[in-house]
Each structure stands twice: as structure tokens, then as C-alpha cells.
Coordinates of C-alpha atoms in Angstrom, one line a residue:
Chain A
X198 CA -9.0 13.0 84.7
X199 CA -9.6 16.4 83.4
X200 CA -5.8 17.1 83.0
X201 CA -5.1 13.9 81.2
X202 CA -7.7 14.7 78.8
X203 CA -6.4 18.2 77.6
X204 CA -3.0 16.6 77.7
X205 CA -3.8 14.1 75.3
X206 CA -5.7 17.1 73.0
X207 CA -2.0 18.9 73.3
X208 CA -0.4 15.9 72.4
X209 CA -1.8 15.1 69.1
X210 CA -0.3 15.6 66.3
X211 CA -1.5 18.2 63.1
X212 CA -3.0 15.5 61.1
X213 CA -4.6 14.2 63.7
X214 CA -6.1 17.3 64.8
X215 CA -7.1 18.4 61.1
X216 CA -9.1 14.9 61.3
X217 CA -11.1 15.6 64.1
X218 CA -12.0 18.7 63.1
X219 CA -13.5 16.8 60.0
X220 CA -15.3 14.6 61.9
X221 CA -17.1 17.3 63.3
X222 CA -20.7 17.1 64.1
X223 CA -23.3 18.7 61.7
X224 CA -27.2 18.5 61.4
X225 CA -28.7 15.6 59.8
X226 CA -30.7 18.1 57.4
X227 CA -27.9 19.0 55.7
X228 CA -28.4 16.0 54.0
X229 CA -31.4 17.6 52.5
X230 CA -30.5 18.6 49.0
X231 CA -32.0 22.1 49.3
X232 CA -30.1 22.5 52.6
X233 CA -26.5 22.2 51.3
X234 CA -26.9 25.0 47.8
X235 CA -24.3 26.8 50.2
X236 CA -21.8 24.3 49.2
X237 CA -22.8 24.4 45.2
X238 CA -21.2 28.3 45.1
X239 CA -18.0 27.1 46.8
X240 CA -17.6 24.4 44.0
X241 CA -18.6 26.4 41.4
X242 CA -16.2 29.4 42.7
X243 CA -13.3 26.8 42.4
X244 CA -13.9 26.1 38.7
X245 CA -14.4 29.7 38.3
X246 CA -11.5 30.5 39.6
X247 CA -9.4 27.9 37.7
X248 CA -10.6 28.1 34.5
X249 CA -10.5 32.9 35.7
X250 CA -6.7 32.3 35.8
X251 CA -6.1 30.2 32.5
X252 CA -8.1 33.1 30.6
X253 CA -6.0 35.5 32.1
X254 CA -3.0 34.1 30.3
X255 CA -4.4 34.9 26.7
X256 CA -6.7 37.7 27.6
X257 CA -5.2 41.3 26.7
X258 CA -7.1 44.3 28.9
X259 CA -6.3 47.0 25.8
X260 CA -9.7 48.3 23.8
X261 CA -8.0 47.7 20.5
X262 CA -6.6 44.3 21.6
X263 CA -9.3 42.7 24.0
X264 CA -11.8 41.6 21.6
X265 CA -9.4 39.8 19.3
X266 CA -7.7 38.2 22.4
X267 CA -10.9 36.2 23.3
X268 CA -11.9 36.0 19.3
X269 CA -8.7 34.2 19.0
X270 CA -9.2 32.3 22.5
X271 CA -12.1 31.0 21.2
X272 CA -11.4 30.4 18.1
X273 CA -7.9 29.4 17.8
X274 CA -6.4 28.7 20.9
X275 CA -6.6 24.6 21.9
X276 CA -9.3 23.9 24.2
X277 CA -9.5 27.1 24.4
X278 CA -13.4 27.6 23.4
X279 CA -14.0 25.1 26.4
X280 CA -12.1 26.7 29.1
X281 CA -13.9 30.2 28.5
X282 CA -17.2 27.8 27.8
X283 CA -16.8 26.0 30.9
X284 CA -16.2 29.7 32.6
X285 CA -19.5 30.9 31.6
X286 CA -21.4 28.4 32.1
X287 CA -20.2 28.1 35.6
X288 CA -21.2 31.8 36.4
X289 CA -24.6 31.1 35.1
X290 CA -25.2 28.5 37.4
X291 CA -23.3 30.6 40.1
X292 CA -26.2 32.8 40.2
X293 CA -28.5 30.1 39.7
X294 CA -27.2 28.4 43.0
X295 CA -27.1 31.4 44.9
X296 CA -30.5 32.7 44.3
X297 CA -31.7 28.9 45.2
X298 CA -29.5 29.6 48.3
X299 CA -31.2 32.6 49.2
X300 CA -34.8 31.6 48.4
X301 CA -34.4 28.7 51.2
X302 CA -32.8 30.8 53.5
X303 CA -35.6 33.2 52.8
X304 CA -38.6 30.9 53.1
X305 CA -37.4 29.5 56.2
X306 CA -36.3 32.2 58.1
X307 CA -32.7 30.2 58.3
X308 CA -31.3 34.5 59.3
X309 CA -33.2 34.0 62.8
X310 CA -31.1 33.6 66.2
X311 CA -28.4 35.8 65.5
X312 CA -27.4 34.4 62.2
X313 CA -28.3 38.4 60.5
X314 CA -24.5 38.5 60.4
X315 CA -24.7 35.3 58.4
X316 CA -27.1 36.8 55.6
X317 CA -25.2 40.5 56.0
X318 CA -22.2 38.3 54.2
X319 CA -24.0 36.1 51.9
X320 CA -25.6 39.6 50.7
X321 CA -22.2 40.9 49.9
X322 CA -21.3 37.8 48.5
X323 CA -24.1 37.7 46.0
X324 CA -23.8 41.4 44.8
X325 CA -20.2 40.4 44.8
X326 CA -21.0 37.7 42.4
X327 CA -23.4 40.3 40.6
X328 CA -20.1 42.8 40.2
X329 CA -18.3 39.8 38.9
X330 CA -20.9 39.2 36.5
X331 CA -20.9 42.5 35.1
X332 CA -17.0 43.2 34.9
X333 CA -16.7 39.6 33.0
X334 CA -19.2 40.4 30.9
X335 CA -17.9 44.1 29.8
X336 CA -14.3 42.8 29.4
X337 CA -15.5 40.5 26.3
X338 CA -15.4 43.8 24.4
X339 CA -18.1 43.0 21.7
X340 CA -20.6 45.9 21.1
X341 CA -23.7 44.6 23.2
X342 CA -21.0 44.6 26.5
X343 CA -19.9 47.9 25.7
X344 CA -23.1 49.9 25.6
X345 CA -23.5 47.3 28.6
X346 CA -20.7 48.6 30.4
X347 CA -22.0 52.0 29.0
X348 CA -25.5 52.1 30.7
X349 CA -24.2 50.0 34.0
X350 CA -21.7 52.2 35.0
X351 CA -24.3 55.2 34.0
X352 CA -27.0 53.8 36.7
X353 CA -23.9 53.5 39.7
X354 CA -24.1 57.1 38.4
X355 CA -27.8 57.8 39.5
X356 CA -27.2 56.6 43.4
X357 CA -27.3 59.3 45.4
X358 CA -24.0 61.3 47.1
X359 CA -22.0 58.1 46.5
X360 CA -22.8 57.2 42.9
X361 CA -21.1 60.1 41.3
X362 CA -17.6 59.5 43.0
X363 CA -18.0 55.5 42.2
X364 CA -19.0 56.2 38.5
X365 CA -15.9 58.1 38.0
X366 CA -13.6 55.9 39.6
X367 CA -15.3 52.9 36.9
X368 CA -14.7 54.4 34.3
X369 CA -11.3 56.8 35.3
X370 CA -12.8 59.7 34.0
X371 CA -16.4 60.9 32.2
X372 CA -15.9 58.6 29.1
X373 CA -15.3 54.8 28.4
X374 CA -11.6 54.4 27.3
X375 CA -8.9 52.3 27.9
X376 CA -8.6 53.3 31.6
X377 CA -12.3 51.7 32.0
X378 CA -11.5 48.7 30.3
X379 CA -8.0 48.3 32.4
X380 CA -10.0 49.0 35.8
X381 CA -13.0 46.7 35.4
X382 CA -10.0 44.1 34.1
X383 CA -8.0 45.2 37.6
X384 CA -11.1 44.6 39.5
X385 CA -12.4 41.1 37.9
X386 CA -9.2 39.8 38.4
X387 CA -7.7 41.2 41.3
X388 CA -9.8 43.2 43.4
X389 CA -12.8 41.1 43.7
X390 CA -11.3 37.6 43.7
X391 CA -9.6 39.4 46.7
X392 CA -12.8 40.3 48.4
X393 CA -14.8 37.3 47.1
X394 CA -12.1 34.5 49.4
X395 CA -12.4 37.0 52.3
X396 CA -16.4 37.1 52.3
X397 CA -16.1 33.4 51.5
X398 CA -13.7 32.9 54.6
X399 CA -16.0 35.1 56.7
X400 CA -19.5 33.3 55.8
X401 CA -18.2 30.3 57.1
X402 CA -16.4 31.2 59.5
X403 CA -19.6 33.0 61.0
X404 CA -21.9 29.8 60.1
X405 CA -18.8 27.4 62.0
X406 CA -19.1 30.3 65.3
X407 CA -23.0 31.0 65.1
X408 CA -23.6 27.1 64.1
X409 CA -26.2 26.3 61.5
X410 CA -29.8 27.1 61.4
X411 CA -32.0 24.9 63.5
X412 CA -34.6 22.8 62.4
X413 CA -37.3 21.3 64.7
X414 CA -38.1 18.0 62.7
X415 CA -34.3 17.3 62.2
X416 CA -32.5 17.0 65.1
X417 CA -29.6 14.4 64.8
X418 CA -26.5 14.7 63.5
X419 CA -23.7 13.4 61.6
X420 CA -20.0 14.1 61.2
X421 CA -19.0 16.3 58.7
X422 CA -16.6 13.2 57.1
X423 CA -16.7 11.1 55.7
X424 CA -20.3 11.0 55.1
X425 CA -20.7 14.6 54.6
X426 CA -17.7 15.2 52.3
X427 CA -18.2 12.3 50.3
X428 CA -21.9 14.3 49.4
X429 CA -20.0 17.5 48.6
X430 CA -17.4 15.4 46.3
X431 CA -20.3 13.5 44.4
X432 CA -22.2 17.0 44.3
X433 CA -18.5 18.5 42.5
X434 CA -19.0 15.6 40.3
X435 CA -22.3 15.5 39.1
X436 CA -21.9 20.0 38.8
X437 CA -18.8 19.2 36.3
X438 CA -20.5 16.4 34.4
X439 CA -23.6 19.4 33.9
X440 CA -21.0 22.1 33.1
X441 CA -18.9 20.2 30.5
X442 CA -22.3 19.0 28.9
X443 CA -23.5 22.7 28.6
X444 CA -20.6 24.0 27.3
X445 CA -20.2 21.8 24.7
X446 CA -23.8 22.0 23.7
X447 CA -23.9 26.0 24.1
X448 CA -20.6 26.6 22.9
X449 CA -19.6 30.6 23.9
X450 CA -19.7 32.9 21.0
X451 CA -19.0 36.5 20.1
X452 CA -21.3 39.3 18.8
X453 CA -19.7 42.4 17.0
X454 CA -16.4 44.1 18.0
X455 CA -17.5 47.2 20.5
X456 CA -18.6 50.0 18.7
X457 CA -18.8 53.1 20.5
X458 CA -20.2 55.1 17.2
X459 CA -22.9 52.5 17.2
X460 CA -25.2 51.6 19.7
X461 CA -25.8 47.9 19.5
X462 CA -28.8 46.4 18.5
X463 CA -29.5 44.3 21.4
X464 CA -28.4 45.5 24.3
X465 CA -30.2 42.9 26.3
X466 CA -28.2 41.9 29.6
X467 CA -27.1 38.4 30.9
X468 CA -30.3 36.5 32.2
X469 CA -29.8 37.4 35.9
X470 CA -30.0 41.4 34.9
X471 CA -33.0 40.8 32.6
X472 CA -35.7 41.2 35.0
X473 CA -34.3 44.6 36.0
X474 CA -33.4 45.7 33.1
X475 CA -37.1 45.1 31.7
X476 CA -38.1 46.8 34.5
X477 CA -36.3 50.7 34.3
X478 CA -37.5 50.8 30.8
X479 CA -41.6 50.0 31.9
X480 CA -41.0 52.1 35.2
X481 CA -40.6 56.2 35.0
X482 CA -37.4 56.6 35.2
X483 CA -36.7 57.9 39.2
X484 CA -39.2 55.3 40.0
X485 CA -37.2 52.7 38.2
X486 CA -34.2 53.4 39.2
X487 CA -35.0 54.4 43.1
X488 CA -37.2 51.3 43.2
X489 CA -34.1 49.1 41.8
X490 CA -32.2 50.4 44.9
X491 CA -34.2 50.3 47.6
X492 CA -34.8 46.8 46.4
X493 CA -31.0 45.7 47.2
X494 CA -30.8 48.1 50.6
X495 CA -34.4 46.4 51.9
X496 CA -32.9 42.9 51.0
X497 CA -29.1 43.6 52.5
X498 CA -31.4 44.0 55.4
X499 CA -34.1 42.2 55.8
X500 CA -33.1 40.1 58.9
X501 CA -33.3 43.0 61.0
X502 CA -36.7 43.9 59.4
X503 CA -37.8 40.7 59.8
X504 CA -37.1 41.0 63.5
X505 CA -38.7 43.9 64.0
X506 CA -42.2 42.7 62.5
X507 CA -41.7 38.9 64.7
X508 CA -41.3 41.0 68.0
X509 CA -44.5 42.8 67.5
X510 CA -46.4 39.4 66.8
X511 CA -46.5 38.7 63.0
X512 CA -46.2 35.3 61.5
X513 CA -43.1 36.2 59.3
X514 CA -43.2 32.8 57.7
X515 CA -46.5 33.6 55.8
X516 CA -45.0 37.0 55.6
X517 CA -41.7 35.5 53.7
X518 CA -43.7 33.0 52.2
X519 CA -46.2 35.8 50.6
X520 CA -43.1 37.9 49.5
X521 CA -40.8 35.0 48.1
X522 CA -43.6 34.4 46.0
X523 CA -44.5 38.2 44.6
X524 CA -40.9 38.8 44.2
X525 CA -40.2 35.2 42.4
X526 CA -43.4 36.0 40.2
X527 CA -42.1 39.5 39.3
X528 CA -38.8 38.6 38.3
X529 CA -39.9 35.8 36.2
X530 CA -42.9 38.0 34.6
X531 CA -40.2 40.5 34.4
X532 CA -37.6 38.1 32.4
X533 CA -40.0 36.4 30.7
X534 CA -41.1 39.5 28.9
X535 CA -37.3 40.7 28.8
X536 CA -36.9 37.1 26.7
X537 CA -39.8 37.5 24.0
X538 CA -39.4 41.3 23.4
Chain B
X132 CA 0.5 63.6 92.6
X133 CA -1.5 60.6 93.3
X134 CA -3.4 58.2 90.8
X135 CA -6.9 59.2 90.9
X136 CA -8.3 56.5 89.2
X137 CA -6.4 53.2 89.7
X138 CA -8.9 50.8 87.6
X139 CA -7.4 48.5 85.3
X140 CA -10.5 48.0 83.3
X141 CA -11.4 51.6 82.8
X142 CA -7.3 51.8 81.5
X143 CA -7.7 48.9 79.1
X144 CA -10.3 50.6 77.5
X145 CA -9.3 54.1 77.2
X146 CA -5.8 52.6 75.7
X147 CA -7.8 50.1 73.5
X148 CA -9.8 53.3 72.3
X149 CA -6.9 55.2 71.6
X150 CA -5.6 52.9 69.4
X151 CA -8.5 52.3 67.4
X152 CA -9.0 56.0 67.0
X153 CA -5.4 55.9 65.9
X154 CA -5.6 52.9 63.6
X155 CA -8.7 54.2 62.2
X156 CA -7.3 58.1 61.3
X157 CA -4.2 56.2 59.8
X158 CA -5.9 54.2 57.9
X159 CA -8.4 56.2 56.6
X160 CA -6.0 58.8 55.7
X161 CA -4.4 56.1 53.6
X162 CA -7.2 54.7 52.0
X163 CA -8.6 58.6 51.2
X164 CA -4.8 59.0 49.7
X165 CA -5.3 55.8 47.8
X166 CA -8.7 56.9 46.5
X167 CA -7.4 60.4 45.3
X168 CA -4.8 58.7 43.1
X169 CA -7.4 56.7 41.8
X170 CA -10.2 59.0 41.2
X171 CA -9.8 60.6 37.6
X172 CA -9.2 64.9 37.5
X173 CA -12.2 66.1 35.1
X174 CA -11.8 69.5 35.4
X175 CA -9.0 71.6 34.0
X176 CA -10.7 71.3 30.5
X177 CA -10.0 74.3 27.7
X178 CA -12.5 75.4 25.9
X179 CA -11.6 75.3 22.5
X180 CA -13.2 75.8 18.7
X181 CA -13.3 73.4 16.2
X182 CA -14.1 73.5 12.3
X183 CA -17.0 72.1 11.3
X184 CA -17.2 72.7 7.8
X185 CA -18.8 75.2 5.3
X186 CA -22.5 75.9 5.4
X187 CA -23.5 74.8 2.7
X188 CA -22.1 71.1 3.0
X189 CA -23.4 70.6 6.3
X190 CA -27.1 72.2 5.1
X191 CA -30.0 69.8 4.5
X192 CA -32.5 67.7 6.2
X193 CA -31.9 65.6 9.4
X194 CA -29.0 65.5 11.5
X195 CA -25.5 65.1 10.5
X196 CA -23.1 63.4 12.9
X197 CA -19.4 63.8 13.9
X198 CA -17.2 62.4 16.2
X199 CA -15.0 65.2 17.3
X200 CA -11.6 64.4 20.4
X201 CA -14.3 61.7 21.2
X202 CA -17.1 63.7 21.4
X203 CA -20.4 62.3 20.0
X204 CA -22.4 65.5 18.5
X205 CA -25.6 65.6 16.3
X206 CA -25.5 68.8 14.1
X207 CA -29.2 69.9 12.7
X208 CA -29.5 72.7 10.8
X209 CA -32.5 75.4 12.2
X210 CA -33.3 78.0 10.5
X211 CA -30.1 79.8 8.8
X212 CA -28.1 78.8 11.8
X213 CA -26.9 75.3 13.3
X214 CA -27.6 73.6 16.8
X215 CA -25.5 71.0 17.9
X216 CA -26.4 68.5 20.1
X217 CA -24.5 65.8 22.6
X218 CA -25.3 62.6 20.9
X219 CA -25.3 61.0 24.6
X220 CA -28.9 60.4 25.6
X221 CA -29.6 61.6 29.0
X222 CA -31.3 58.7 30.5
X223 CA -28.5 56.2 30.9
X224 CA -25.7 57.0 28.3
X225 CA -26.0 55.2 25.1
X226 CA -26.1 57.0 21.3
X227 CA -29.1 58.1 19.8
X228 CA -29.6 58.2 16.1
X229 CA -31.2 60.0 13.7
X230 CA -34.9 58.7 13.0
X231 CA -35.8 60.7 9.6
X232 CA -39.6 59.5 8.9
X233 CA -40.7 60.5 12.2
X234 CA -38.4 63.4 12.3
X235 CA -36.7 62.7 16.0
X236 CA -33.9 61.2 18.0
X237 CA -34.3 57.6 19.2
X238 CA -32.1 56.0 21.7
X239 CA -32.3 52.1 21.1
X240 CA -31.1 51.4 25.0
X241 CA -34.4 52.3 26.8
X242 CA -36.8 53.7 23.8
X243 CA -36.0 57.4 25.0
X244 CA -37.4 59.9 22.3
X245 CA -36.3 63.4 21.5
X246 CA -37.8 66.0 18.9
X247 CA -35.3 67.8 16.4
X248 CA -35.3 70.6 19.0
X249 CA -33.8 67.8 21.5
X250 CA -36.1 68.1 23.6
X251 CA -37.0 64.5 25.6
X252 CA -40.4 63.8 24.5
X253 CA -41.1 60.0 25.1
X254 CA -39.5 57.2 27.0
X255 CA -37.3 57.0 30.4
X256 CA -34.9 60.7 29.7
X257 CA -35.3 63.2 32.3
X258 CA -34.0 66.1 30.2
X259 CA -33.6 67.0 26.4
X260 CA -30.4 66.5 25.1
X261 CA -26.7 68.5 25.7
X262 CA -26.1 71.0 23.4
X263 CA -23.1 72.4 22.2
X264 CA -22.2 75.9 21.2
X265 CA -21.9 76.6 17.4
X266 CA -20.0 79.7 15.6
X267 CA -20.6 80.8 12.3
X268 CA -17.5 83.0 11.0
X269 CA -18.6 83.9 7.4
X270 CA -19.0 80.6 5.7
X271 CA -17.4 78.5 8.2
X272 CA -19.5 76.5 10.8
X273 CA -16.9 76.2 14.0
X274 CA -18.3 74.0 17.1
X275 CA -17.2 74.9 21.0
X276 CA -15.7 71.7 22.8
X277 CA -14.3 71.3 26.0
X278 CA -11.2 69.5 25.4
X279 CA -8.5 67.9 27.5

């Protein structure tokens, strides 16, 4: 019986063995909208990564150059304003997405039963997204992503032993020149995309091998298609009806060409920076700075920690619960304030 | 001479180490090769003196700025000499200007503060501002740069 069974597995064909693996099982409580954000960044990376390529083909990494490339993108170039529109707007909600991601996986402890490897991956995917971020935004070349670039690659310059090291290998030497521009260029479109699909790859792989997290109240399952897929393809849908409505109704725009005589007058970072940013200039500075560190090394960590604290007896989900909350009321204080300075 | 320890398993993984030690030196020789090519050479830098101007042109009140092989310097005058300062604030990098009612340096980035001595009074910097060596020959005002 057995041996007829693994004959017939043998004899079936590719197609046939791709479709079983869709119909794989998954829990019912990924039906829950704040169960499946995992799946938003995946979408999202796919427009990014579409409309990341098209740019590419007008964008010129060259200090003298780079500005006018994306003035004239914008500007001139047809459809032009809407791809690099549509490429913005899908990082914002990028980092929107994730930190929803994060918050639920935080509040309900989704990194117990071996899943720290899980969260270890999704934390270098998020500061991946963060590096992303930051390179995009420097290679617009207008004055408020220069002095940007300027102070950004000056903090990677505060960490100790390995900051030094990193903060000349930015910039390719002790100023911003063309070499700077060239390497964040290099590693926005290149290095990190490269790194991004093998974290991407690795996440899931690790949540496909370590299984999803468990949920007492939901315990049935359904298989992954078509109900499952069909979820994910109205989800793409409803994300690029949001995205094409935003760019269109925030159309991107351009400040002043770089100016490295003249500091700019805002240099106010992208949303997802602002609470941090608001937060080295209130904070002495080694404070700030040490503060903003151990910040990303405690959260890179905190499944271990969390384990730690749950063997000796605490109820971690108040504990999470209390710190989700202090954190989440921080950053926005910290943002809001960032936004009406 | 005999075998004297005929276990496969203890075999496996003393070969299975060796290779990974191997592996491991290779490839981190490589990727310490490929770093070295990448990492920038900042030293080697000649020192080198650079007209300023006359005296009296660059005299007066507040500082006077010039951007010199890319160098950002702030020249006040003190006394009957010059000081030059790096125009590069200490905290985190950006350019601070000149503030003339209040008589000091202002970076816009962080709201650091220096006096006209350079010397970080307010905000995030941890220390007062660079300064450069300056040279008076006569009437000539020369300025000391490292330059590539």
C-alpha cells in the first residue's frame, strides 16, 4: 500500500506537483486581515521593484547629472512623474506595512516556539527596507537629501569599532563626492535588491520549515489555493488601486538642486526617520545617539529576551503589550512634534 | 601502523570541520581582499599652503567664508591675526553659518551653537570647531590644507 503510494508521488508530473504544493494547508487565521501584513511587503516589493528598474533607465548616478535626470523624469519624460510617483508611494506604505507587521507579531508573541529565527530575518529585512529608504532618498540629489545623506552617513560614523570603517566605505572617502553618490546608487540598485530577495527567500522559507504561529482560538485550516491566493490577488488589487490614487493626488516633486555650500533649510527626513530624528536633537548627544542604537540591537533581539523573562515566570504578553504601547506613543509624540516644528 | 580510531562518525566530522575551516579562511580572505579595494585610502595627504588674500581685504567683522580643494573654512579675524575654522560642525556634519546679531556659529541640522572662538556652546556638538593653520607672510594671509 505504502509503495504504491510513493510511486504514484514519483509519478506525477511538475505541474501537478507545483499544484499540490498550492493546495497546501494553512491556518484559518490567516484569513484575519491583521494576520496576512506579511503578504502586503511582498506585493508592495514587486511594484517596487518594477517600477526600481524603469527609473534605472533614465536615472544618471553623476552629482552634476543626477538631479536633472529625475527633474527631467518627472517632468518631461511620459508617465514618467507616475512611475517615480507610484515608486514612492509604494515605499511609504512599505514601511507602513511592515511596522503593522511587526506590531502584531510583537503584541502576540507570534517569535515564540522557535520562530526567533523567523523575527532574526524579518529584523534584517526591515532595516533592509530602512537602508533602501535612505539610499533612494539621497540619490534624488536635491539639497534636503544631500545634507540628508550628509548627517546619515555621519551617525553610521558614531557606532562604535565598526562605524568608522562603514562610514568610509559610504562615502569612498572623508567627503561626499561622486564616489558617494555612485556607491549608495550601486547599493540601491544592486547590492540590496540582492540581499532584500535572499532575506525574502529565507523568511519564508523559515515560516514554510518552522510553520506559522499558532493560535489557540483558530485551529482549522484551509488550503493555501485557491481560497488563499485569490485573498492575496484581491489584496494586490485593492494596494494598486490605493497606490495609483496617491500618486496622482500627491504627485512627487523636487526641492532645490544639492547644495553642498548651503545647508538646506529643512532638512527634515522621510516620515519613518522623523521620530528619531526629533529625538538626537532633544537627547544630549551620546545619549541620543547610543539610545538610537541600543534601540535596533534590543529589538534585533528581543525573542531571545523575551524568552529569558517567560522562563523565569513573567507574563510577557502584558509585558509586550505595555511596551508596544510606550514605544508606539513615543514614536508618534516624537513625529508628531517632528511634523509641527 | 594500525588505525587507532576506526569511527566513522568521529571521521565525518573532523573532515566536515576541515572543510568549513577551509571554506571559511578562503572566503574570508576574499571578502577582506574585496573590502580593501573598496575601502577608500585617506592618508597620504600633503600638507600644503594656500593664498588667502591680503589683510586688509579679508579684515572686518564676522566671518568670511571660502571654499578651498573642497574644503569648507570660516576665516574670523582676532585680534591682528586670523583663525580659520572647519565650517563642518562637529555633531553630525552639516555647514554652519555665520549668525552676525548674536555674534556665533549656528548649524541649522541639530541647533548646535558655537561662539566666534569656535568653541561649541549650545546644542547637540561635542567639541568646538576644526581649525585650520593660518600664515601671515607680510601682507599676505596664506591658509595650511591637507590636500590630496
Amino acid at each position: 500500500m505504502e509503495t504504491t503510494e510513493t510511486k504514484a508521488t514519483e509519478n506525477k508530473t511538475f505541474w501537478q506537483k507545483t499544484y499540490d504544493m498550492a493546495q497546501e494547508e494553512i491556518p484559518d487565521h490567516l484569513n484575519r486581515f491583521s494576520y496576512c501584513l506579511g503578504a502586503t511587503p511582498l506585493i508592495l516589493f514587486v511594484i517596487l521593484a518594477v517600477t526600481g528598474i524603469l527609473l534605472t533607465f533614465y536615472y544618471i548616478p553623476f552629482p552634476g547629472q543626477a538631479y536633472n535626470s529625475i527633474k527631467t523624469i518627472t517632468e518631461e519624460t511620459y508617465l514618467g512623474w507616475f512611475i517615480r510617483g507610484v515608486h514612492q508611494v509604494t515605499v511609504n506604505l512599505m514601511v507602513l506595512a511592515l511596522l503593522l507587521h511587526i506590531i502584531r507579531v510583537f503584541i502576540t508573541r507570534a517569535y515564540r516556539d522557535g520562530g526567533g529565527l523567523k523575527w532574526l530575518l524579518g529584523a534584517g529585512l526591515f532595516f533592509t527596507v530602512l537602508a533602501f529608504g535612505f539610499t533612494g532618498y539621497s540619490l534624488v540629489y536635491d539639497n534636503v537629501s544631500y545634507w540628508g545623506m550628509t548627517v546619515v552617513t555621519d551617525m553610521i560614523r558614531q557606532i562604535p569599532v565598526v562605524g568608522e570603517p562603514i562610514f568610509l566605505l559610504l562615502r569612498g572617502g572623508e567627503d561626499i563626492t561622486e564616489l558617494t553618490l555612485l556607491r549608495l546608487y550601486d547599493l540601491h540598485t544592486k547590492l540590496l535588491p540582492l540581499l532584500i530577495v535572499l532575506l525574502i527567500g529565507a523568511h519564508i522559507i523559515a515560516i514554510r520549515t518552522l510553520g506559522f504561529a499558532k493560535i489557540t482560538k483558530h485551529q482549522g485550516t484551509h488550503p493555501f489555493f485557491p481560497g488563499h491566493g485569490l485573498k492575496m490577488l484581491a489584496m494586490t488589487v485593492m494596494l494598486l488601486i490605493v497606490i495609483v490614487n496617491l500618486a496622482a493626488i500627491f504627485p512627487p516633486t523636487m526641492g532645490e538642486p544639492a547644495n553642498p555650500l548651503v545647508v538646506a533649510s529643512d532638512v527634515s527626513p522621510p516620515w519613518y526617520f522623523s521620530a528619531i530624528y526629533r529625538w538626537i536633537i532633544i537627547a544630549p548627544r551620546e545619549a541620543g545617539l547610543f539610545s538610537v542604537f541600543a534601540f535596533f540591537t534590543l529589538f534585533t533581539i528581543y525573542p531571545y529576551i523575551d524568552r529569558g523573562f517567560s522562563d523565569r515566570g513573567a507574563n510577557m504578553l502584558r509585558v509586550n503589550l505595555a511596551i508596544g504601547l510606550i514605544v508606539a506613543i513615543f514614536f508618534a509624540t516624537m513625529t508628531i512634534w517632528e511634523a509641527l516644528v | 601502523m594500525s588505525v587507532v580510531n576506526n569511527n566513522p562518525e568521529r571521521r565525518r566530522f573532523l573532515s566536515g570541520a576541515f572543510m568549513t575551516l577551509g571554506l571559511t579562511l578562503g572566503l574570508g580572505a576574499m571578502g577582506t581582499r574585496f573590502m580593501q579595494f573598496l575601502m577608500p585610502d585617506v592618508t597620504a595627504k600633503k600638507s600644503s599652503e594656500i593664498l588667502l588674500g591680503k589683510a586688509d581685504e579679508l579684515s572686518g567683522d564676522g566671518a568670511k567664508f571660502f571654499d578651498i580643494a573642497g574644503k569648507k573654512v570660516a576665516l574670523m579675524q582676532s585680534g591682528e591675526g586670523f583663525t580659520a575654522y572647519s565650517r563642518i560642525c562637529t555633531n553630525l556634519g552639516c555647514l554652519v553659518s555665520w549668525d552676525n546679531a548674536n555674534d556665533q556659529f549656528h548649524c541649522p541640522c541639530h541647533n548646535g551653537i558655537f561662539d566666534r572662538n569656535g568653541k561649541n556652546i549650545s546644542g547637540p556638538p561635542p567639541r568646538p570647531l576644526d581649525q585650520y593653520e593660518v600664515v601671515k607672510r607680510g601682507k599676505s594671509v596664506y591658509i595650511k590644507l591637507d590636500v590630496a
